[in-house]
Amino acid sequence: MGNFSQHTHINIIANQNVWLEDSAIAQLQATAALAHIQAAVGLPDLHAGRGYPIGAAFFSTAHFYPALVGGDIGCGMALWQTDLKHHKISGSKLAKQLGNMDGVLPDNLLQDAANALGGLALQHLPLDFDSLHQSLGTIGGGNHFAELLQLDSLFVEQPHLDKSHLFLMVHSGSRGLGGEILRQHLNQFGHQGLAANSIEATKYWAQHNAALHYAHLNRLYIAKRMFKAWKTSASCVLDISHNHVVPFEWNGQAGFLHRKGAAPADQGWVMIPGSRGDYSYLVEPIGGEMALYSLAHGAGRKWARGDCQGRLAHKFKAQDLRQTQFGSTVVCGDKGLLYEEAPQAYKNIDAVIASLVDVGLCRLIARFKPVMTYKKGETPCC
DNA sequence: ATGTCC
């Protein structure tokens, strides 16, 4: 057998109010039992994924697992404070000003984007410059979004956060790049772990790091194109990836920390979004040893994507889902996605946040409520 | 998650 699963530490951070599926816990245990994994943590947004759970962190020694990071390498959350004033303009008007954001960047950002991509190690990557250039600044599908927020409550006095301003939160990743890196890697090596410092580990590592960089630029250019459309400027509060593997020391051992839909607790403030119809929380991580220096990356799914339309269509028409309990506007031209990402499909964010706060993993800085959520254009882009 | 895949 040769693995040490009987010694693996497994910790699940969730209070009794958090929805937790047995299938997600089974995936957490199965992944924790892989060779070389020493510790596993399920965050309160834990839910079942494709083979591996989402909302989880894993520490391994000597080897690491590209398959565990998954296809969206570098996916993460970014937050800006914009110069827009919340009382001046409605979510629906702001959505109209955006138009369609799904195609290539507007001309006035394309050259800027090309220059930014110059810093990428293209020789290591499976996609060429043109392909990366065309995808840059696009949100993508699934749970990705860009959302304008109103700062609803400040729990700690923060001179740099202004309640009269709107904030922009962007959740997106490395688009086709991360998926292609994983696909090519799986073709050659399958799901096995890679020995640290091996040739294949070194190659994956270079690609992984480039995907992290590309994903960061993608969120930046999504934000930039929106700021252009709104004729506003903004300052970045944070930009943090929640899908990655990094060298890490745990319990006195050198190894690797895999975060699979888990926000880092060692890189400053973290934004934890609720569903598009719920609050989002800005938190300050504290300590983190018990949770492998990781926090929830969102509310976490409660319903499988495939179940949503069937569960909701008898009660809600598509149009009903384009507005939330806060009166915020949802832009989503894809009817299937409108149902899959409905607030009802997600866990209660307050239970998720309380689970983290109760065990001392973070303190609250601010609460935000959605004004406008952009998923996909309502009108054709090209 | 994916200019997806049957």
Short mmCIF file of C-alpha atoms (C1' of nucleotides) in Angstrom, two decimals:
data_model
loop_
_atom_site.label_atom_id
_atom_site.label_comp_id
_atom_site.label_asym_id
_atom_site.label_seq_id
_atom_site.Cartn_x
_atom_site.Cartn_y
_atom_site.Cartn_z
CA MET A 1 0.00 0.00 0.00
CA GLY A 2 2.75 2.42 0.94
CA ASN A 3 0.60 5.35 1.93
CA PHE A 4 0.11 6.91 5.33
CA SER A 5 -3.61 7.55 5.22
CA GLN A 6 -4.08 6.16 8.71
CA HIS A 7 -1.98 9.06 9.99
CA THR A 8 -3.60 11.77 7.90
CA HIS A 9 -5.13 14.61 9.89
CA ILE A 10 -8.59 15.53 8.66
CA ASN A 11 -10.39 18.58 9.97
CA ILE A 12 -13.76 19.92 8.87
CA ILE A 13 -14.61 23.51 9.80
CA ALA A 14 -18.40 23.79 9.85
CA ASN A 15 -20.99 24.52 12.51
CA GLN A 16 -24.36 22.74 12.75
CA ASN A 17 -26.06 25.34 10.54
CA VAL A 18 -23.90 24.57 7.51
CA TRP A 19 -25.27 22.31 4.78
CA LEU A 20 -22.78 19.44 4.31
CA GLU A 21 -23.35 16.61 1.82
CA ASP A 22 -22.05 13.12 2.67
CA SER A 23 -20.64 12.89 -0.86
CA ALA A 24 -18.42 15.91 -0.23
CA ILE A 25 -17.10 14.42 3.02
CA ALA A 26 -16.46 11.11 1.24
CA GLN A 27 -14.44 12.95 -1.42
CA LEU A 28 -12.49 14.76 1.27
CA GLN A 29 -11.64 11.45 2.97
CA ALA A 30 -10.74 9.72 -0.31
CA THR A 31 -8.43 12.56 -1.31
CA ALA A 32 -6.89 12.68 2.17
CA ALA A 33 -6.10 8.96 1.79
CA LEU A 34 -3.91 9.51 -1.30
CA ALA A 35 -0.22 8.72 -0.86
CA HIS A 36 1.90 11.58 0.52
CA ILE A 37 -1.08 13.57 1.84
CA GLN A 38 -0.45 14.42 5.51
CA ALA A 39 -3.35 16.72 6.32
CA ALA A 40 -6.69 17.70 4.84
CA VAL A 41 -9.14 20.44 5.75
CA GLY A 42 -12.73 20.89 4.63
CA LEU A 43 -13.81 24.53 4.83
CA PRO A 44 -17.50 25.34 5.49
CA ASP A 45 -18.15 25.83 1.76
CA LEU A 46 -17.08 22.22 1.16
CA HIS A 47 -19.04 20.54 -1.65
CA ALA A 48 -18.56 17.70 -4.10
CA GLY A 49 -16.59 18.33 -7.27
CA ARG A 50 -15.40 16.19 -10.17
CA GLY A 51 -13.54 13.54 -8.20
CA TYR A 52 -12.02 16.00 -5.74
CA PRO A 53 -13.92 18.16 -3.28
CA ILE A 54 -14.15 21.96 -3.59
CA GLY A 55 -13.70 24.14 -0.52
CA ALA A 56 -10.74 22.12 0.76
CA ALA A 57 -6.99 22.28 1.37
CA PHE A 58 -4.45 19.44 1.36
CA PHE A 59 -0.85 19.28 2.61
CA SER A 60 1.51 16.71 1.10
CA THR A 61 5.19 15.92 1.48
CA ALA A 62 7.71 15.06 -1.26
CA HIS A 63 5.03 14.91 -3.99
CA PHE A 64 2.22 17.16 -5.20
CA TYR A 65 -0.90 16.58 -7.32
CA PRO A 66 -1.66 18.75 -10.37
CA ALA A 67 -5.03 16.98 -10.80
CA LEU A 68 -6.03 18.13 -7.32
CA VAL A 69 -5.52 21.81 -8.24
CA GLY A 70 -7.86 21.18 -11.16
CA GLY A 71 -8.35 22.91 -14.48
CA ASP A 72 -8.87 26.49 -13.37
CA ILE A 73 -5.35 27.13 -12.07
CA GLY A 74 -5.13 30.59 -10.49
CA CYS A 75 -8.87 31.17 -10.21
CA GLY A 76 -9.49 33.77 -7.55
CA MET A 77 -11.25 36.82 -6.19
CA ALA A 78 -10.33 40.47 -6.63
CA LEU A 79 -11.88 43.58 -5.09
CA TRP A 80 -11.67 47.26 -6.02
CA GLN A 81 -13.06 50.41 -4.49
CA THR A 82 -14.36 52.42 -7.44
CA ASP A 83 -14.93 56.16 -7.66
CA LEU A 84 -18.63 55.57 -8.43
CA LYS A 85 -21.03 56.84 -5.79
CA HIS A 86 -23.74 54.36 -4.92
CA HIS A 87 -26.61 56.83 -4.60
CA LYS A 88 -26.03 58.36 -8.04
CA ILE A 89 -26.89 55.52 -10.38
CA SER A 90 -28.91 52.29 -10.36
CA GLY A 91 -27.62 48.77 -10.99
CA SER A 92 -29.71 48.43 -14.14
CA LYS A 93 -28.35 51.70 -15.57
CA LEU A 94 -24.79 50.59 -14.80
CA ALA A 95 -25.51 47.25 -16.49
CA LYS A 96 -26.74 49.08 -19.60
CA GLN A 97 -23.57 51.15 -19.74
CA LEU A 98 -21.51 47.94 -19.75
CA GLY A 99 -23.24 46.41 -22.75
CA ASN A 100 -21.67 43.07 -23.64
CA MET A 101 -18.40 42.23 -21.87
CA ASP A 102 -17.91 38.72 -23.28
CA GLY A 103 -15.80 39.34 -26.38
CA VAL A 104 -12.22 40.55 -26.83
CA LEU A 105 -11.21 43.73 -25.05
CA PRO A 106 -12.11 47.09 -26.62
CA ASP A 107 -9.44 48.66 -28.86
CA ASN A 108 -8.39 51.14 -26.21
CA LEU A 109 -7.27 48.25 -23.93
CA LEU A 110 -5.97 45.68 -26.43
CA GLN A 111 -2.49 47.16 -26.80
CA ASP A 112 -2.23 47.69 -23.06
CA ALA A 113 -3.19 44.01 -22.58
CA ALA A 114 -0.61 42.88 -25.14
CA ASN A 115 2.09 44.71 -23.23
CA ALA A 116 0.95 43.16 -19.95
CA LEU A 117 1.17 39.67 -21.48
CA GLY A 118 4.79 40.34 -22.39
CA GLY A 119 5.75 39.35 -18.85
CA LEU A 120 4.42 35.78 -19.29
CA ALA A 121 6.82 32.86 -19.86
CA LEU A 122 5.16 31.97 -23.20
CA GLN A 123 7.73 29.32 -24.14
CA HIS A 124 6.41 27.10 -21.31
CA LEU A 125 2.75 27.42 -22.26
CA PRO A 126 0.43 25.25 -24.37
CA LEU A 127 -1.49 28.25 -25.79
CA ASP A 128 -0.02 30.88 -28.09
CA PHE A 129 0.07 34.62 -27.58
CA ASP A 130 -2.95 35.37 -29.81
CA SER A 131 -5.18 32.94 -27.98
CA LEU A 132 -4.15 34.34 -24.58
CA HIS A 133 -4.58 37.88 -25.85
CA GLN A 134 -8.11 37.15 -27.12
CA SER A 135 -9.29 35.58 -23.87
CA LEU A 136 -7.79 38.23 -21.61
CA GLY A 137 -10.42 40.28 -19.80
CA THR A 138 -13.25 37.76 -20.27
CA ILE A 139 -15.21 36.45 -17.28
CA GLY A 140 -16.03 32.93 -18.54
CA GLY A 141 -18.85 30.70 -17.30
CA GLY A 142 -19.75 28.51 -14.33
CA ASN A 143 -19.52 30.36 -11.03
CA HIS A 144 -17.47 33.24 -12.46
CA PHE A 145 -18.87 36.76 -12.29
CA ALA A 146 -18.18 40.46 -11.86
CA GLU A 147 -20.32 42.16 -9.22
CA LEU A 148 -20.82 45.73 -8.13
CA LEU A 149 -21.34 46.03 -4.39
CA GLN A 150 -22.49 48.55 -1.87
CA LEU A 151 -20.56 48.66 1.41
CA ASP A 152 -23.35 47.79 3.85
CA SER A 153 -21.60 47.64 7.25
CA LEU A 154 -18.12 48.28 8.61
CA PHE A 155 -17.30 46.16 11.66
CA VAL A 156 -13.96 47.84 12.25
CA GLU A 157 -13.15 51.48 11.50
CA GLN A 158 -11.32 51.52 8.15
CA PRO A 159 -10.19 54.90 6.81
CA HIS A 160 -9.53 53.47 3.33
CA LEU A 161 -12.99 51.95 2.85
CA ASP A 162 -15.63 54.52 1.94
CA LYS A 163 -19.31 53.65 2.34
CA SER A 164 -20.38 56.19 -0.27
CA HIS A 165 -18.44 54.36 -3.02
CA LEU A 166 -19.35 51.27 -5.03
CA PHE A 167 -16.98 48.29 -5.01
CA LEU A 168 -16.27 45.83 -7.81
CA MET A 169 -15.62 42.16 -7.04
CA VAL A 170 -14.32 39.90 -9.82
CA HIS A 171 -14.26 36.10 -9.65
CA SER A 172 -12.49 34.53 -12.61
CA GLY A 173 -9.48 32.45 -13.51
CA SER A 174 -7.05 31.43 -16.21
CA ARG A 175 -9.81 30.66 -18.80
CA GLY A 176 -8.66 28.11 -21.39
CA LEU A 177 -5.03 28.18 -20.28
CA GLY A 178 -5.27 26.32 -16.98
CA GLY A 179 -7.55 23.70 -18.51
CA GLU A 180 -5.14 23.06 -21.37
CA ILE A 181 -2.17 22.79 -18.97
CA LEU A 182 -4.08 20.20 -16.93
CA ARG A 183 -5.35 18.33 -19.99
CA GLN A 184 -1.86 17.90 -21.45
CA HIS A 185 -0.47 16.98 -18.06
CA LEU A 186 -3.16 14.33 -17.42
CA ASN A 187 -2.60 12.84 -20.88
CA GLN A 188 1.01 12.19 -19.99
CA PHE A 189 0.96 11.46 -16.26
CA GLY A 190 -2.65 10.87 -15.19
CA HIS A 191 -3.67 11.64 -11.60
CA GLN A 192 -0.46 10.47 -9.93
CA GLY A 193 1.56 12.79 -7.72
CA LEU A 194 4.74 14.36 -9.07
CA ALA A 195 7.99 13.99 -7.16
CA ALA A 196 9.31 17.39 -6.06
CA ASN A 197 12.13 18.63 -8.30
CA SER A 198 11.50 15.99 -10.98
CA ILE A 199 11.54 17.18 -14.59
CA GLU A 200 7.76 16.84 -14.88
CA ALA A 201 7.23 18.70 -11.59
CA THR A 202 9.49 21.53 -12.74
CA LYS A 203 7.62 21.79 -16.04
CA TYR A 204 4.18 21.79 -14.39
CA TRP A 205 5.44 24.31 -11.87
CA ALA A 206 6.48 26.80 -14.56
CA GLN A 207 3.12 26.42 -16.32
CA HIS A 208 1.17 26.66 -13.06
CA ASN A 209 2.94 29.87 -12.09
CA ALA A 210 2.31 31.39 -15.51
CA ALA A 211 -1.39 30.46 -15.18
CA LEU A 212 -1.52 32.19 -11.78
CA HIS A 213 -0.08 35.31 -13.41
CA TYR A 214 -2.47 35.10 -16.38
CA ALA A 215 -5.49 34.63 -14.09
CA HIS A 216 -4.45 37.71 -12.12
CA LEU A 217 -4.14 39.74 -15.33
CA ASN A 218 -7.51 38.42 -16.49
CA ARG A 219 -9.26 39.74 -13.37
CA LEU A 220 -7.40 43.04 -13.76
CA TYR A 221 -8.51 43.49 -17.39
CA ILE A 222 -12.11 42.48 -16.61
CA ALA A 223 -12.08 45.30 -14.08
CA LYS A 224 -10.31 47.74 -16.42
CA ARG A 225 -12.85 47.27 -19.22
CA MET A 226 -15.68 47.89 -16.77
CA PHE A 227 -14.03 51.01 -15.38
CA LYS A 228 -13.63 52.31 -18.97
CA ALA A 229 -17.32 51.65 -19.69
CA TRP A 230 -18.34 53.49 -16.53
CA LYS A 231 -15.72 56.23 -17.05
CA THR A 232 -14.44 55.74 -13.53
CA SER A 233 -11.22 54.81 -11.80
CA ALA A 234 -10.61 52.56 -8.80
CA SER A 235 -8.06 51.28 -6.33
CA CYS A 236 -7.41 47.58 -5.78
CA VAL A 237 -8.18 46.27 -2.29
CA LEU A 238 -7.07 42.67 -2.92
CA ASP A 239 -6.53 39.99 -5.58
CA ILE A 240 -6.13 36.46 -4.24
CA SER A 241 -6.11 33.05 -5.91
CA HIS A 242 -7.95 30.11 -4.34
CA ASN A 243 -6.91 27.33 -6.77
CA HIS A 244 -3.20 26.55 -6.58
CA VAL A 245 -0.41 24.48 -5.06
CA VAL A 246 2.43 26.20 -3.19
CA PRO A 247 5.54 25.07 -1.29
CA PHE A 248 4.57 25.06 2.37
CA GLU A 249 5.86 24.11 5.79
CA TRP A 250 3.43 22.38 8.13
CA ASN A 251 4.09 20.67 11.45
CA GLY A 252 7.83 21.16 10.94
CA GLN A 253 7.81 19.42 7.55
CA ALA A 254 8.52 20.91 4.14
CA GLY A 255 5.92 20.04 1.52
CA PHE A 256 3.12 21.38 -0.63
CA LEU A 257 -0.20 23.01 0.14
CA HIS A 258 -2.98 22.43 -2.40
CA ARG A 259 -5.88 24.84 -2.25
CA LYS A 260 -8.96 23.69 -4.14
CA GLY A 261 -11.50 26.45 -3.76
CA ALA A 262 -9.84 27.61 -0.55
CA ALA A 263 -8.77 31.20 0.08
CA PRO A 264 -5.29 31.74 1.57
CA ALA A 265 -5.22 32.96 5.19
CA ASP A 266 -1.63 34.17 4.91
CA GLN A 267 -1.96 36.91 2.29
CA GLY A 268 -3.94 39.63 4.03
CA TRP A 269 -7.64 40.38 3.77
CA VAL A 270 -9.94 37.93 2.02
CA MET A 271 -13.26 38.59 0.29
CA ILE A 272 -15.75 35.75 0.80
CA PRO A 273 -18.73 36.17 -1.53
CA GLY A 274 -22.20 34.89 -0.84
CA SER A 275 -24.41 33.98 -3.79
CA ARG A 276 -25.44 36.77 -6.18
CA GLY A 277 -28.53 37.29 -4.01
CA ASP A 278 -26.75 37.45 -0.67
CA TYR A 279 -24.16 39.42 1.30
CA SER A 280 -20.40 39.14 0.78
CA TYR A 281 -17.89 39.53 3.61
CA LEU A 282 -14.45 41.10 3.76
CA VAL A 283 -12.52 39.33 6.53
CA GLU A 284 -9.13 39.49 8.20
CA PRO A 285 -7.61 36.02 8.67
CA ILE A 286 -6.25 35.16 12.13
CA GLY A 287 -3.79 32.35 12.79
CA GLY A 288 -4.91 29.47 10.64
CA GLU A 289 -2.84 26.45 11.71
CA MET A 290 -5.98 24.36 12.31
CA ALA A 291 -7.25 25.04 8.79
CA LEU A 292 -3.97 24.80 6.83
CA TYR A 293 -3.93 28.59 6.55
CA SER A 294 -7.04 28.54 4.41
CA LEU A 295 -10.56 29.99 4.50
CA ALA A 296 -13.80 29.37 2.62
CA HIS A 297 -13.74 30.88 -0.88
CA GLY A 298 -17.48 31.48 -1.04
CA ALA A 299 -20.81 30.10 0.10
CA GLY A 300 -20.32 26.76 -1.65
CA ARG A 301 -22.89 24.97 -3.78
CA LYS A 302 -25.83 23.24 -2.10
CA TRP A 303 -27.45 21.85 -5.27
CA ALA A 304 -25.76 20.16 -8.22
CA ARG A 305 -25.88 22.25 -11.40
CA GLY A 306 -28.02 19.67 -13.15
CA ASP A 307 -30.74 19.82 -10.48
CA CYS A 308 -31.31 23.58 -10.41
CA GLN A 309 -33.62 24.19 -13.35
CA GLY A 310 -35.85 21.29 -12.37
CA ARG A 311 -36.08 22.50 -8.77
CA LEU A 312 -36.74 26.15 -9.61
CA ALA A 313 -38.53 26.35 -12.98
CA HIS A 314 -42.00 25.59 -11.50
CA LYS A 315 -41.68 28.61 -9.21
CA PHE A 316 -39.50 31.10 -11.10
CA LYS A 317 -39.42 32.22 -14.71
CA ALA A 318 -36.02 33.22 -16.06
CA GLN A 319 -37.00 36.88 -15.77
CA ASP A 320 -37.76 36.45 -12.04
CA LEU A 321 -34.14 35.40 -11.50
CA ARG A 322 -32.76 38.60 -13.05
CA GLN A 323 -33.46 40.47 -9.83
CA THR A 324 -32.51 39.51 -6.27
CA GLN A 325 -33.97 40.02 -2.79
CA PHE A 326 -31.84 43.17 -2.52
CA GLY A 327 -33.27 44.56 -5.75
CA SER A 328 -29.91 44.05 -7.47
CA THR A 329 -29.74 43.42 -11.22
CA VAL A 330 -28.47 40.14 -12.68
CA VAL A 331 -27.07 40.23 -16.22
CA CYS A 332 -27.11 36.71 -17.62
CA GLY A 333 -28.01 35.97 -21.22
CA ASP A 334 -27.61 32.23 -20.64
CA LYS A 335 -30.88 30.81 -19.27
CA GLY A 336 -29.31 27.58 -18.01
CA LEU A 337 -26.64 29.51 -16.13
CA LEU A 338 -29.30 31.81 -14.67
CA TYR A 339 -30.84 28.77 -12.93
CA GLU A 340 -27.57 27.01 -12.10
CA GLU A 341 -26.26 30.05 -10.29
CA ALA A 342 -29.50 31.00 -8.54
CA PRO A 343 -29.10 32.01 -4.87
CA GLN A 344 -31.13 28.94 -3.85
CA ALA A 345 -28.37 26.70 -5.26
CA TYR A 346 -25.89 28.04 -2.68
CA LYS A 347 -25.39 27.56 1.04
CA ASN A 348 -26.24 30.29 3.52
CA ILE A 349 -23.21 32.61 3.61
CA ASP A 350 -23.88 33.70 7.20
CA ALA A 351 -23.54 30.09 8.42
CA VAL A 352 -20.32 29.72 6.44
CA ILE A 353 -18.85 32.95 7.86
CA ALA A 354 -20.01 32.15 11.40
CA SER A 355 -18.27 28.77 11.16
CA LEU A 356 -14.97 30.53 10.46
CA VAL A 357 -15.43 33.29 13.06
CA ASP A 358 -16.59 30.89 15.80
CA VAL A 359 -13.35 28.90 15.72
CA GLY A 360 -11.23 32.05 15.55
CA LEU A 361 -10.02 31.79 11.94
CA CYS A 362 -10.97 35.33 10.96
CA ARG A 363 -12.63 38.53 12.08
CA LEU A 364 -15.11 40.57 10.11
CA ILE A 365 -14.02 43.80 8.46
CA ALA A 366 -17.00 44.67 6.28
CA ARG A 367 -20.24 43.39 4.77
CA PHE A 368 -21.35 44.20 1.22
CA LYS A 369 -24.59 43.74 -0.66
CA PRO A 370 -24.91 43.27 -4.43
CA VAL A 371 -26.05 46.09 -6.72
CA MET A 372 -25.41 44.44 -10.11
CA THR A 373 -24.04 41.02 -11.01
CA TYR A 374 -22.67 40.43 -14.51
CA LYS A 375 -22.49 36.79 -15.66
CA LYS A 376 -23.01 36.80 -19.44
CA GLY A 377 -24.21 39.40 -21.92
CA GLU A 378 -27.96 39.65 -22.64
CA THR A 379 -27.26 40.75 -26.21
CA PRO A 380 -24.81 39.26 -28.73
CA CYS A 381 -21.26 40.54 -28.48
CA CYS A 382 -20.00 40.10 -32.05
"C1'" DA B 1 -13.91 25.33 -15.51
"C1'" DT B 2 -13.53 24.79 -20.75
"C1'" DG B 3 -14.43 29.07 -27.82
"C1'" DT B 4 -16.66 21.99 -23.72
"C1'" DC B 5 -18.66 16.98 -25.76
"C1'" DC B 6 -21.78 13.42 -27.18
#
